[in-house]
Short mmCIF file of C-alpha atoms in Angstrom, two decimals:
data_model
loop_
_atom_site.label_atom_id
_atom_site.label_comp_id
_atom_site.label_asym_id
_atom_site.label_seq_id
_atom_site.Cartn_x
_atom_site.Cartn_y
_atom_site.Cartn_z
CA MET A 1 0.00 0.00 0.00
CA LYS A 2 2.78 2.37 0.87
CA LYS A 3 4.45 1.66 -2.47
CA SER A 4 1.25 2.66 -4.29
CA TYR A 5 1.15 6.01 -2.47
CA ILE A 6 4.79 6.66 -3.29
CA VAL A 7 4.30 5.87 -6.98
CA LEU A 8 1.18 8.06 -7.08
CA ALA A 9 3.01 10.94 -5.38
CA LEU A 10 5.89 10.73 -7.85
CA ALA A 11 3.46 10.70 -10.76
CA VAL A 12 1.75 13.85 -9.46
CA VAL A 13 5.10 15.61 -9.04
CA LEU A 14 6.26 14.62 -12.51
CA ILE A 15 2.98 15.55 -14.16
CA GLY A 16 2.80 18.81 -12.22
CA GLY A 17 6.35 19.62 -13.15
CA TYR A 18 5.56 18.98 -16.82
CA PHE A 19 2.66 21.40 -16.84
CA LEU A 20 4.56 24.00 -14.85
CA TYR A 21 7.64 23.90 -17.08
CA VAL A 22 7.80 26.87 -19.41
CA PRO A 23 10.80 26.91 -21.71
CA THR A 24 12.66 30.23 -21.64
CA ALA A 25 13.69 31.88 -24.86
CA GLU A 26 17.41 32.22 -25.42
CA ALA A 27 18.74 35.74 -24.94
CA PRO A 28 19.46 37.33 -28.34
CA GLN A 29 23.13 37.44 -29.19
CA LYS A 30 24.67 40.89 -29.26
CA ASP A 31 25.93 42.09 -32.62
CA THR A 32 29.65 42.67 -32.21
CA SER A 33 30.42 42.76 -35.92
CA MET A 34 32.30 45.82 -37.14
CA SER A 35 30.37 49.07 -36.82
CA PHE A 36 33.32 51.45 -36.44
CA PHE A 37 36.64 51.94 -38.19
CA ILE A 38 39.20 54.47 -39.39
CA THR A 39 39.60 54.62 -43.15
CA SER A 40 42.74 52.72 -44.07
CA VAL A 41 43.73 55.05 -46.90
CA ASN A 42 42.84 58.50 -48.18
CA THR A 43 40.78 58.86 -51.33
CA GLY A 44 43.75 60.54 -53.01
CA LYS A 45 42.35 64.06 -52.82
CA GLY A 46 43.30 65.09 -49.30
CA ALA A 47 40.34 66.61 -47.46
CA ASP A 48 38.25 66.73 -50.63
CA LEU A 49 36.10 63.74 -49.83
CA GLY A 50 33.29 64.63 -52.19
CA GLY A 51 31.37 66.29 -49.37
CA LEU A 52 29.53 64.32 -46.73
CA ALA A 53 27.83 62.11 -49.31
CA GLY A 54 31.15 61.18 -50.87
CA ALA A 55 32.69 60.49 -47.47
CA ASP A 56 29.76 58.23 -46.52
CA ALA A 57 30.03 56.34 -49.79
CA TYR A 58 33.75 55.76 -49.24
CA CYS A 59 33.01 54.35 -45.76
CA THR A 60 30.59 51.91 -47.37
CA THR A 61 33.06 50.91 -50.07
CA LEU A 62 35.81 50.17 -47.53
CA ALA A 63 33.46 48.29 -45.19
CA GLU A 64 32.14 46.11 -47.98
CA SER A 65 35.67 45.44 -49.23
CA ALA A 66 36.33 44.08 -45.73
CA GLY A 67 33.28 41.81 -45.97
CA VAL A 68 30.83 43.86 -43.88
CA VAL A 69 27.63 44.37 -45.85
CA GLY A 70 24.07 45.44 -45.09
CA LYS A 71 24.95 48.37 -42.84
CA THR A 72 24.41 52.09 -43.34
CA TRP A 73 27.74 53.87 -42.87
CA ARG A 74 28.27 57.50 -41.96
CA ALA A 75 31.48 59.52 -41.82
CA TYR A 76 32.12 61.21 -38.47
CA LEU A 77 32.37 64.69 -39.99
CA SER A 78 30.69 68.01 -39.25
CA ALA A 79 29.79 70.56 -41.92
CA ALA A 80 28.95 74.27 -41.89
CA ALA A 81 25.59 75.65 -42.99
CA THR A 82 25.18 76.78 -46.60
CA ASP A 83 22.41 78.56 -48.48
CA SER A 84 20.80 75.21 -49.19
CA ALA A 85 21.68 73.11 -46.15
CA PRO A 86 21.78 73.57 -42.34
CA THR A 87 24.72 72.95 -40.03
CA VAL A 88 25.59 69.28 -39.65
CA ASN A 89 27.07 67.93 -36.43
CA ALA A 90 29.11 64.75 -36.64
CA ARG A 91 27.44 63.30 -33.55
CA ASP A 92 24.01 63.55 -35.18
CA ARG A 93 25.03 61.43 -38.17
CA ILE A 94 26.10 58.14 -36.63
CA GLY A 95 23.13 56.69 -34.76
CA ALA A 96 22.91 55.77 -31.09
CA GLY A 97 25.44 52.92 -30.74
CA PRO A 98 26.82 50.60 -29.61
CA TRP A 99 29.87 50.46 -31.90
CA HIS A 100 32.52 47.77 -32.21
CA ASN A 101 35.80 47.68 -34.11
CA ALA A 102 36.90 45.06 -36.64
CA LYS A 103 37.98 42.73 -33.83
CA GLY A 104 34.71 43.00 -31.92
CA ASP A 105 36.03 45.31 -29.19
CA LEU A 106 33.42 47.71 -27.83
CA ILE A 107 34.30 51.33 -28.65
CA ALA A 108 31.31 52.93 -26.94
CA ALA A 109 27.80 51.83 -26.02
CA THR A 110 26.09 55.20 -26.46
CA LEU A 111 26.64 58.67 -27.89
CA GLU A 112 27.22 59.99 -24.40
CA GLU A 113 29.88 57.37 -23.75
CA LEU A 114 31.50 58.02 -27.11
CA HIS A 115 31.85 61.71 -26.24
CA GLY A 116 32.80 60.95 -22.66
CA THR A 117 34.72 57.96 -21.34
CA ASN A 118 35.05 55.71 -24.39
CA ASN A 119 37.37 52.88 -25.36
CA LEU A 120 39.13 54.69 -28.20
CA SER A 121 42.89 54.31 -28.30
CA LYS A 122 45.61 53.43 -30.78
CA ALA A 123 45.01 49.76 -29.97
CA THR A 124 41.25 49.91 -30.64
CA ALA A 125 40.81 52.65 -33.28
CA LEU A 126 41.51 50.19 -36.08
CA THR A 127 40.98 50.30 -39.84
CA GLU A 128 38.29 48.32 -41.63
CA MET A 129 40.86 45.53 -42.03
CA GLY A 130 41.59 45.47 -38.30
CA GLN A 131 44.96 47.17 -38.68
CA VAL A 132 46.52 49.67 -36.27
CA VAL A 133 46.90 53.22 -37.60
CA LEU A 134 50.36 54.66 -37.04
CA GLY A 135 50.51 57.32 -34.33
CA ARG A 136 52.86 59.70 -32.58
CA GLY A 137 56.32 58.11 -32.34
CA ASP A 138 55.78 56.02 -35.48
CA THR A 139 57.11 56.82 -38.95
CA PRO A 140 55.13 58.32 -40.49
CA ASN A 141 52.82 59.71 -37.83
CA MET A 142 49.21 59.56 -39.08
CA HIS A 143 47.27 60.28 -35.89
CA ASP A 144 45.46 63.40 -37.17
CA ILE A 145 41.94 62.20 -38.01
CA LEU A 146 39.61 64.57 -39.88
CA THR A 147 36.45 65.57 -37.98
CA GLY A 148 35.72 69.31 -38.24
CA SER A 149 34.25 68.98 -34.77
CA ASN A 150 34.36 70.09 -31.17
CA ALA A 151 34.92 67.55 -28.40
CA ASP A 152 31.16 67.11 -27.99
CA GLY A 153 30.75 66.21 -31.66
CA THR A 154 29.27 69.51 -32.82
CA LEU A 155 30.62 71.65 -35.64
CA ALA A 156 33.84 73.46 -34.74
CA VAL A 157 33.45 77.15 -35.49
CA GLY A 158 36.51 79.39 -35.71
CA ALA A 159 37.96 82.44 -37.40
CA THR A 160 39.08 80.21 -40.26
CA ASP A 161 37.69 77.23 -42.13
CA THR A 162 37.33 74.10 -39.98
CA THR A 163 35.98 71.61 -42.54
CA CYS A 164 38.04 72.21 -45.71
CA ALA A 165 35.03 73.84 -47.40
CA ASN A 166 32.70 71.12 -46.13
CA TRP A 167 35.06 68.38 -47.33
CA THR A 168 35.30 69.61 -50.91
CA SER A 169 38.70 71.35 -50.88
CA SER A 170 42.08 69.77 -51.52
CA THR A 171 43.93 73.10 -51.55
CA ASP A 172 42.87 76.11 -49.50
CA GLY A 173 41.32 75.96 -46.05
CA SER A 174 41.81 73.98 -42.89
CA ALA A 175 40.16 71.18 -40.94
CA VAL A 176 39.89 70.37 -37.26
CA VAL A 177 41.40 66.96 -36.48
CA GLY A 178 41.52 64.63 -33.51
CA HIS A 179 44.26 62.25 -32.29
CA HIS A 180 43.19 58.61 -32.52
CA ASP A 181 46.13 57.58 -30.29
CA ARG A 182 45.17 60.17 -27.63
CA ILE A 183 48.75 61.56 -27.61
CA GLY A 184 50.03 65.01 -28.53
CA ILE A 185 52.86 67.45 -27.88
CA ASN A 186 51.71 67.90 -24.27
CA ASP A 187 49.21 66.55 -21.74
CA SER A 188 46.45 69.06 -22.42
CA GLU A 189 42.93 67.77 -23.07
CA PRO A 190 42.91 68.75 -26.77
CA MET A 191 46.10 66.78 -27.37
CA LYS A 192 44.43 63.71 -25.88
CA SER A 193 41.17 64.23 -27.75
CA TRP A 194 40.15 61.67 -30.35
CA ASN A 195 38.01 64.18 -32.24
CA SER A 196 39.09 67.77 -31.51
CA SER A 197 42.81 68.44 -31.12
CA HIS A 198 43.84 71.24 -33.52
CA ALA A 199 43.52 72.62 -37.04
CA SER A 200 45.41 71.26 -40.02
CA ARG A 201 47.86 73.36 -42.04
CA GLY A 202 45.80 72.96 -45.18
CA CYS A 203 43.55 70.63 -47.11
CA SER A 204 45.89 68.95 -49.56
CA LEU A 205 47.21 65.51 -48.73
CA ASP A 206 50.72 66.94 -48.38
CA ALA A 207 49.46 69.63 -45.98
CA LEU A 208 47.59 67.04 -43.91
CA LYS A 209 50.70 64.85 -43.76
CA SER A 210 52.83 67.78 -42.64
CA THR A 211 50.55 68.25 -39.62
CA GLY A 212 50.78 64.59 -38.61
CA GLY A 213 47.99 62.94 -40.57
CA ASN A 214 47.13 61.14 -43.78
CA GLY A 215 43.64 62.39 -44.61
CA LEU A 216 41.92 59.58 -42.69
CA TYR A 217 38.56 59.80 -40.91
CA TYR A 218 36.23 57.80 -38.69
CA CYS A 219 33.32 55.72 -40.05
CA PHE A 220 30.39 54.53 -37.92
CA ALA A 221 27.47 52.26 -38.79
CA GLU A 222 24.33 54.31 -38.17
#
């Protein structure tokens, strides 16, 4: 008799457990595929990138050449207002994050983090091919990255041109650059800024090189 009660009790537990069991859905995997990179090479025209549209298209071309397709790429560049277009702030072009480099390392989770305490450094600010960009102390130094922006990602406004005529000039003008390696001639905040360090000497590729750059810029997946 006791055995019958035990068997019955086990059956109730097993049946009850069956009806109470609710399978839980697996947590969605986070996308850590590349959504940020520094262009590996200049277009050949210095800071004349074909405007913002041309710069965006070049980001897409490089990303797809690296095998990353199906993403909308935006150049991290600001532009001044014209008669036909309003001011463009780099921070408003790139979406909300998060962003990862070619090796899957998190660069920043949000816009606020990107423009605050981010994970950008020489070791993480890689090209679309996952290569390190040469910085201060290397030959040649290429740490000047075109942005035309203030530290908060808004358009840099000065007494002179800050965007090489909205990224259409390869001669006259100037562009604000940042240091991807976070190193400069001193320990001041601008010298350690990834997006707003100083102005270039000009807009030609030679002028950009003479300042410590190579006409490279940041690309983000929107």
